[in-house]
Amino acid sequence: GAVVSQHPSWVICKSGTSVKIECRSLDFQATTMFWYRQFPKQSLMLMATSNEGSKATYEQGVEKDKFLINHASLTLSTLTVTSAHPEDSSFYICSATVRSSYEQYFGPGTRLTVT
Amino acid sequence: GQNIDQPTEMTATEGAIVQINCTYQTSGFNGLFWYQQHAGEAPTFLSYNVLDGLEEKGRFSSFLSRSKGYSYLLLKELQMKDSASYLCAVGTNAGKSTFGDGTTLTVKP
């Protein structure tokens, strides 16, 4: 149980285009989903917290107009990287939690490369 | 602020025991997590400590001392597949976790 999927697993896009990444909880309803970014040999950096039906809460320094998050249902959250630039190339990971639990179930990650 | 410290790298021999330490200073504490992350993959959950003491799960054990802001992950009977990054994370508030930079463990034959 507690499986989280992400799609796509990897994507290459041209600079200036937008990319949408989906995060789904497959066998449970996630009250909260988190979006992280991880650069090579670095730890996970929390970008935003997403609750179903409400606006995402962004961490300091993360541009909400560039990284659009939509939490449409209890099983789906999407992250759209708008007007992507090469410096946005990174490993993007989502995780999901259920109410009253601090354990996070991670998706497999999406490797974004912007050329 | 949030501060989580763990060693950057460790090396150990197959079959041996290794202890990875983690110290933390965070605003809010709702438990301490250890995750394993292989290169290019997402983290996988190893353990969760919210009370002081040792939690044992197979070859892996995790210890917590809240008064000292200290935890360790103990890996026994090391196998080559245990070569990975080990992330210490503290549950802070609103379900969030703050992650340390990770310890890269290399297991040698």
mmCIF file of C-alpha atoms in Angstrom:
data_model
loop_
_atom_site.group_PDB
_atom_site.id
_atom_site.type_symbol
_atom_site.label_atom_id
_atom_site.label_comp_id
_atom_site.label_asym_id
_atom_site.label_seq_id
_atom_site.Cartn_x
_atom_site.Cartn_y
_atom_site.Cartn_z
ATOM 1 C CA GLY A 1 0.000 0.000 0.000
ATOM 2 C CA ALA A 2 0.813 3.737 0.018
ATOM 3 C CA VAL A 3 2.076 3.951 -3.548
ATOM 4 C CA VAL A 4 2.745 7.295 -5.183
ATOM 5 C CA SER A 5 3.363 7.617 -8.899
ATOM 6 C CA GLN A 6 4.825 10.441 -10.933
ATOM 7 C CA HIS A 7 4.567 11.125 -14.615
ATOM 8 C CA PRO A 8 6.666 11.562 -16.616
ATOM 9 C CA SER A 9 9.723 9.892 -15.107
ATOM 10 C CA TRP A 10 11.945 12.057 -17.267
ATOM 11 C CA VAL A 11 11.439 14.899 -19.711
ATOM 12 C CA ILE A 12 13.641 17.018 -21.941
ATOM 13 C CA CYS A 13 12.268 20.369 -23.047
ATOM 14 C CA LYS A 14 13.490 23.484 -24.768
ATOM 15 C CA SER A 15 14.161 26.687 -22.904
ATOM 16 C CA GLY A 16 11.051 28.859 -22.674
ATOM 17 C CA THR A 17 8.536 26.044 -22.804
ATOM 18 C CA SER A 18 6.380 24.743 -19.949
ATOM 19 C CA VAL A 19 6.364 21.275 -18.456
ATOM 20 C CA LYS A 20 3.676 19.617 -16.332
ATOM 21 C CA ILE A 21 4.508 16.895 -13.834
ATOM 22 C CA GLU A 22 1.770 14.767 -12.284
ATOM 23 C CA CYS A 23 1.826 13.177 -8.850
ATOM 24 C CA ARG A 24 -0.795 10.585 -7.941
ATOM 25 C CA SER A 25 -1.488 8.590 -4.809
ATOM 26 C CA LEU A 26 -2.626 5.260 -6.220
ATOM 27 C CA ASP A 27 -4.145 3.421 -3.278
ATOM 28 C CA PHE A 28 -4.881 6.074 -0.686
ATOM 29 C CA GLN A 29 -6.250 9.576 -0.373
ATOM 30 C CA ALA A 30 -3.523 12.065 0.347
ATOM 31 C CA THR A 31 -4.491 14.989 2.522
ATOM 32 C CA THR A 32 -1.251 16.770 1.732
ATOM 33 C CA MET A 33 1.265 16.537 -1.070
ATOM 34 C CA PHE A 34 4.721 18.048 -1.057
ATOM 35 C CA TRP A 35 6.913 19.034 -3.983
ATOM 36 C CA TYR A 36 10.689 18.844 -3.665
ATOM 37 C CA ARG A 37 13.603 19.656 -5.923
ATOM 38 C CA GLN A 38 16.930 17.925 -5.647
ATOM 39 C CA PHE A 39 20.121 18.963 -7.388
ATOM 40 C CA PRO A 40 22.965 16.451 -7.827
ATOM 41 C CA LYS A 41 24.635 15.459 -4.581
ATOM 42 C CA GLN A 42 22.326 17.724 -2.585
ATOM 43 C CA SER A 43 19.430 17.040 -0.293
ATOM 44 C CA LEU A 44 15.759 17.481 -0.981
ATOM 45 C CA MET A 45 14.635 21.084 -0.913
ATOM 46 C CA LEU A 46 10.959 21.605 -0.181
ATOM 47 C CA MET A 47 9.352 23.834 -2.785
ATOM 48 C CA ALA A 48 5.734 23.872 -1.719
ATOM 49 C CA THR A 49 3.009 22.193 0.289
ATOM 50 C CA SER A 50 -0.206 21.358 -1.488
ATOM 51 C CA ASN A 51 -3.568 20.624 0.106
ATOM 52 C CA GLU A 52 -6.567 19.485 -1.902
ATOM 53 C CA GLY A 53 -8.893 22.304 -2.824
ATOM 54 C CA SER A 54 -6.719 25.106 -1.516
ATOM 55 C CA LYS A 55 -3.810 27.183 -2.743
ATOM 56 C CA ALA A 56 -0.346 25.766 -2.348
ATOM 57 C CA THR A 57 1.981 27.190 0.268
ATOM 58 C CA TYR A 58 5.354 28.011 -1.209
ATOM 59 C CA GLU A 59 8.663 28.030 0.623
ATOM 60 C CA GLN A 60 10.673 31.183 0.778
ATOM 61 C CA GLY A 61 12.523 31.851 -2.452
ATOM 62 C CA VAL A 62 10.282 29.688 -4.645
ATOM 63 C CA GLU A 63 8.455 31.674 -7.326
ATOM 64 C CA LYS A 64 4.794 30.709 -7.256
ATOM 65 C CA ASP A 65 4.190 32.158 -10.724
ATOM 66 C CA LYS A 66 6.934 30.006 -12.167
ATOM 67 C CA PHE A 67 6.091 26.782 -10.369
ATOM 68 C CA LEU A 68 2.331 26.392 -10.619
ATOM 69 C CA ILE A 69 0.796 23.790 -8.357
ATOM 70 C CA ASN A 70 -2.733 22.468 -8.725
ATOM 71 C CA HIS A 71 -4.120 19.978 -6.229
ATOM 72 C CA ALA A 72 -7.290 18.971 -8.021
ATOM 73 C CA SER A 73 -8.282 15.994 -5.908
ATOM 74 C CA LEU A 74 -7.192 13.886 -2.964
ATOM 75 C CA THR A 75 -5.202 11.690 -5.326
ATOM 76 C CA LEU A 76 -3.687 14.139 -7.808
ATOM 77 C CA SER A 77 -1.381 17.121 -7.646
ATOM 78 C CA THR A 78 0.394 18.712 -10.592
ATOM 79 C CA LEU A 79 3.478 20.907 -10.811
ATOM 80 C CA THR A 80 3.913 23.032 -13.923
ATOM 81 C CA VAL A 81 7.307 24.580 -14.544
ATOM 82 C CA THR A 82 6.540 27.593 -16.698
ATOM 83 C CA SER A 83 9.011 29.205 -19.086
ATOM 84 C CA ALA A 84 11.625 26.666 -18.136
ATOM 85 C CA HIS A 85 15.305 27.602 -18.195
ATOM 86 C CA PRO A 86 18.409 25.407 -18.029
ATOM 87 C CA GLU A 87 18.845 26.241 -14.342
ATOM 88 C CA ASP A 88 15.477 24.585 -13.688
ATOM 89 C CA SER A 89 16.998 21.260 -14.720
ATOM 90 C CA SER A 90 16.708 19.091 -11.642
ATOM 91 C CA PHE A 91 15.131 16.025 -10.085
ATOM 92 C CA TYR A 92 11.588 16.856 -8.951
ATOM 93 C CA ILE A 93 10.042 14.583 -6.354
ATOM 94 C CA CYS A 94 6.582 14.622 -4.864
ATOM 95 C CA SER A 95 5.447 13.001 -1.657
ATOM 96 C CA ALA A 96 2.086 12.447 -0.029
ATOM 97 C CA THR A 97 0.873 12.098 3.518
ATOM 98 C CA VAL A 98 -2.365 11.026 5.107
ATOM 99 C CA ARG A 99 -4.092 12.871 7.883
ATOM 100 C CA SER A 100 -2.442 12.618 11.309
ATOM 101 C CA SER A 101 0.663 10.945 9.912
ATOM 102 C CA TYR A 102 4.051 12.514 9.400
ATOM 103 C CA GLU A 103 5.332 9.692 7.241
ATOM 104 C CA GLN A 104 5.779 10.780 3.658
ATOM 105 C CA TYR A 105 5.332 8.418 0.736
ATOM 106 C CA PHE A 106 7.554 9.490 -2.114
ATOM 107 C CA GLY A 107 6.948 9.271 -5.809
ATOM 108 C CA PRO A 108 9.752 7.926 -8.016
ATOM 109 C CA GLY A 109 10.753 11.417 -9.151
ATOM 110 C CA THR A 110 10.872 13.226 -12.483
ATOM 111 C CA ARG A 111 14.168 14.215 -14.048
ATOM 112 C CA LEU A 112 13.762 17.470 -15.953
ATOM 113 C CA THR A 113 16.398 18.595 -18.422
ATOM 114 C CA VAL A 114 15.981 21.993 -20.065
ATOM 115 C CA THR A 115 18.109 22.565 -23.143
ATOM 116 C CA GLY B 1 15.564 28.084 12.065
ATOM 117 C CA GLN B 2 16.159 24.520 11.071
ATOM 118 C CA ASN B 3 19.549 22.862 11.263
ATOM 119 C CA ILE B 4 20.221 19.197 10.649
ATOM 120 C CA ASP B 5 23.763 17.838 10.567
ATOM 121 C CA GLN B 6 24.989 14.474 9.399
ATOM 122 C CA PRO B 7 28.341 13.357 7.980
ATOM 123 C CA THR B 8 28.758 13.820 4.253
ATOM 124 C CA GLU B 9 30.375 10.488 3.499
ATOM 125 C CA MET B 10 31.129 7.190 5.191
ATOM 126 C CA THR B 11 32.807 4.005 4.034
ATOM 127 C CA ALA B 12 32.407 0.551 5.549
ATOM 128 C CA THR B 13 33.179 -3.055 4.726
ATOM 129 C CA GLU B 14 30.687 -5.688 3.676
ATOM 130 C CA GLY B 15 29.455 -7.618 6.705
ATOM 131 C CA ALA B 16 30.404 -4.886 9.150
ATOM 132 C CA ILE B 17 28.287 -2.523 11.246
ATOM 133 C CA VAL B 18 28.031 1.210 10.578
ATOM 134 C CA GLN B 19 26.429 3.997 12.587
ATOM 135 C CA ILE B 20 25.288 7.198 10.891
ATOM 136 C CA ASN B 21 24.736 10.083 13.277
ATOM 137 C CA CYS B 22 22.361 12.990 12.960
ATOM 138 C CA THR B 23 22.022 16.046 15.174
ATOM 139 C CA TYR B 24 19.239 18.539 14.826
ATOM 140 C CA GLN B 25 18.029 21.899 16.028
ATOM 141 C CA THR B 26 14.565 22.642 14.746
ATOM 142 C CA SER B 27 11.627 24.821 15.635
ATOM 143 C CA GLY B 28 9.105 22.130 16.380
ATOM 144 C CA PHE B 29 9.604 18.395 16.573
ATOM 145 C CA ASN B 30 7.177 15.726 15.476
ATOM 146 C CA GLY B 31 9.480 12.795 15.077
ATOM 147 C CA LEU B 32 12.638 11.894 13.242
ATOM 148 C CA PHE B 33 12.779 9.930 10.014
ATOM 149 C CA TRP B 34 15.501 8.049 8.239
ATOM 150 C CA TYR B 35 15.259 7.469 4.500
ATOM 151 C CA GLN B 36 17.452 5.570 2.059
ATOM 152 C CA GLN B 37 18.023 7.016 -1.369
ATOM 153 C CA HIS B 38 19.841 5.254 -4.192
ATOM 154 C CA ALA B 39 21.317 7.441 -6.909
ATOM 155 C CA GLY B 40 18.685 8.669 -9.335
ATOM 156 C CA GLU B 41 15.815 7.331 -7.281
ATOM 157 C CA ALA B 42 13.384 8.774 -4.763
ATOM 158 C CA PRO B 43 13.879 8.226 -1.018
ATOM 159 C CA THR B 44 12.393 5.180 0.630
ATOM 160 C CA PHE B 45 11.266 5.137 4.256
ATOM 161 C CA LEU B 46 13.433 3.276 6.750
ATOM 162 C CA SER B 47 12.353 4.338 10.228
ATOM 163 C CA TYR B 48 10.448 6.800 12.384
ATOM 164 C CA ASN B 49 11.253 7.678 16.001
ATOM 165 C CA VAL B 50 9.069 9.989 18.043
ATOM 166 C CA LEU B 51 9.973 8.751 21.526
ATOM 167 C CA ASP B 52 13.437 8.314 23.022
ATOM 168 C CA GLY B 53 15.078 4.968 22.594
ATOM 169 C CA LEU B 54 15.991 2.356 20.052
ATOM 170 C CA GLU B 55 13.727 1.021 17.332
ATOM 171 C CA GLU B 56 14.911 -2.160 15.663
ATOM 172 C CA LYS B 57 13.754 -3.379 12.289
ATOM 173 C CA GLY B 58 15.737 -6.229 10.872
ATOM 174 C CA ARG B 59 19.283 -5.180 9.994
ATOM 175 C CA PHE B 60 18.429 -1.517 10.575
ATOM 176 C CA SER B 61 17.969 0.196 13.943
ATOM 177 C CA SER B 62 17.349 3.822 14.769
ATOM 178 C CA PHE B 63 17.921 5.641 18.034
ATOM 179 C CA LEU B 64 16.579 8.956 19.283
ATOM 180 C CA SER B 65 17.442 11.246 22.173
ATOM 181 C CA ARG B 66 15.155 14.262 22.108
ATOM 182 C CA SER B 67 16.947 16.023 24.971
ATOM 183 C CA LYS B 68 20.221 15.858 23.054
ATOM 184 C CA GLY B 69 18.738 16.521 19.633
ATOM 185 C CA TYR B 70 20.469 13.393 18.406
ATOM 186 C CA SER B 71 19.673 10.312 16.407
ATOM 187 C CA TYR B 72 21.599 7.547 14.751
ATOM 188 C CA LEU B 73 20.888 4.892 12.169
ATOM 189 C CA LEU B 74 22.646 1.585 12.722
ATOM 190 C CA LEU B 75 23.119 -0.786 9.834
ATOM 191 C CA LYS B 76 24.264 -4.340 10.629
ATOM 192 C CA GLU B 77 25.628 -7.082 8.385
ATOM 193 C CA LEU B 78 26.286 -4.595 5.643
ATOM 194 C CA GLN B 79 25.603 -5.650 2.087
ATOM 195 C CA MET B 80 26.822 -4.092 -1.132
ATOM 196 C CA LYS B 81 23.268 -3.010 -1.926
ATOM 197 C CA ASP B 82 23.305 -0.819 1.187
ATOM 198 C CA SER B 83 25.552 1.621 -0.669
ATOM 199 C CA ALA B 84 23.278 4.654 -0.890
ATOM 200 C CA SER B 85 22.581 8.042 0.584
ATOM 201 C CA TYR B 86 20.894 8.068 3.990
ATOM 202 C CA LEU B 87 18.748 11.073 4.805
ATOM 203 C CA CYS B 88 17.858 12.212 8.296
ATOM 204 C CA ALA B 89 14.642 14.251 8.392
ATOM 205 C CA VAL B 90 12.768 15.957 11.208
ATOM 206 C CA GLY B 91 9.006 16.342 11.164
ATOM 207 C CA THR B 92 8.453 19.971 12.057
ATOM 208 C CA ASN B 93 4.935 21.328 11.667
ATOM 209 C CA ALA B 94 1.939 21.022 9.389
ATOM 210 C CA GLY B 95 3.157 17.620 8.294
ATOM 211 C CA LYS B 96 6.369 19.030 6.853
ATOM 212 C CA SER B 97 9.762 17.434 7.160
ATOM 213 C CA THR B 98 13.109 19.160 7.005
ATOM 214 C CA PHE B 99 15.854 17.051 5.491
ATOM 215 C CA GLY B 100 19.550 16.892 6.251
ATOM 216 C CA ASP B 101 22.003 16.886 3.362
ATOM 217 C CA GLY B 102 22.362 13.126 3.513
ATOM 218 C CA THR B 103 25.228 10.748 4.203
ATOM 219 C CA THR B 104 26.637 8.846 1.253
ATOM 220 C CA LEU B 105 27.570 5.365 2.423
ATOM 221 C CA THR B 106 29.920 3.263 0.335
ATOM 222 C CA VAL B 107 30.143 -0.425 1.187
ATOM 223 C CA LYS B 108 33.329 -2.099 0.016
ATOM 224 C CA PRO B 109 33.947 -5.828 -0.395
#
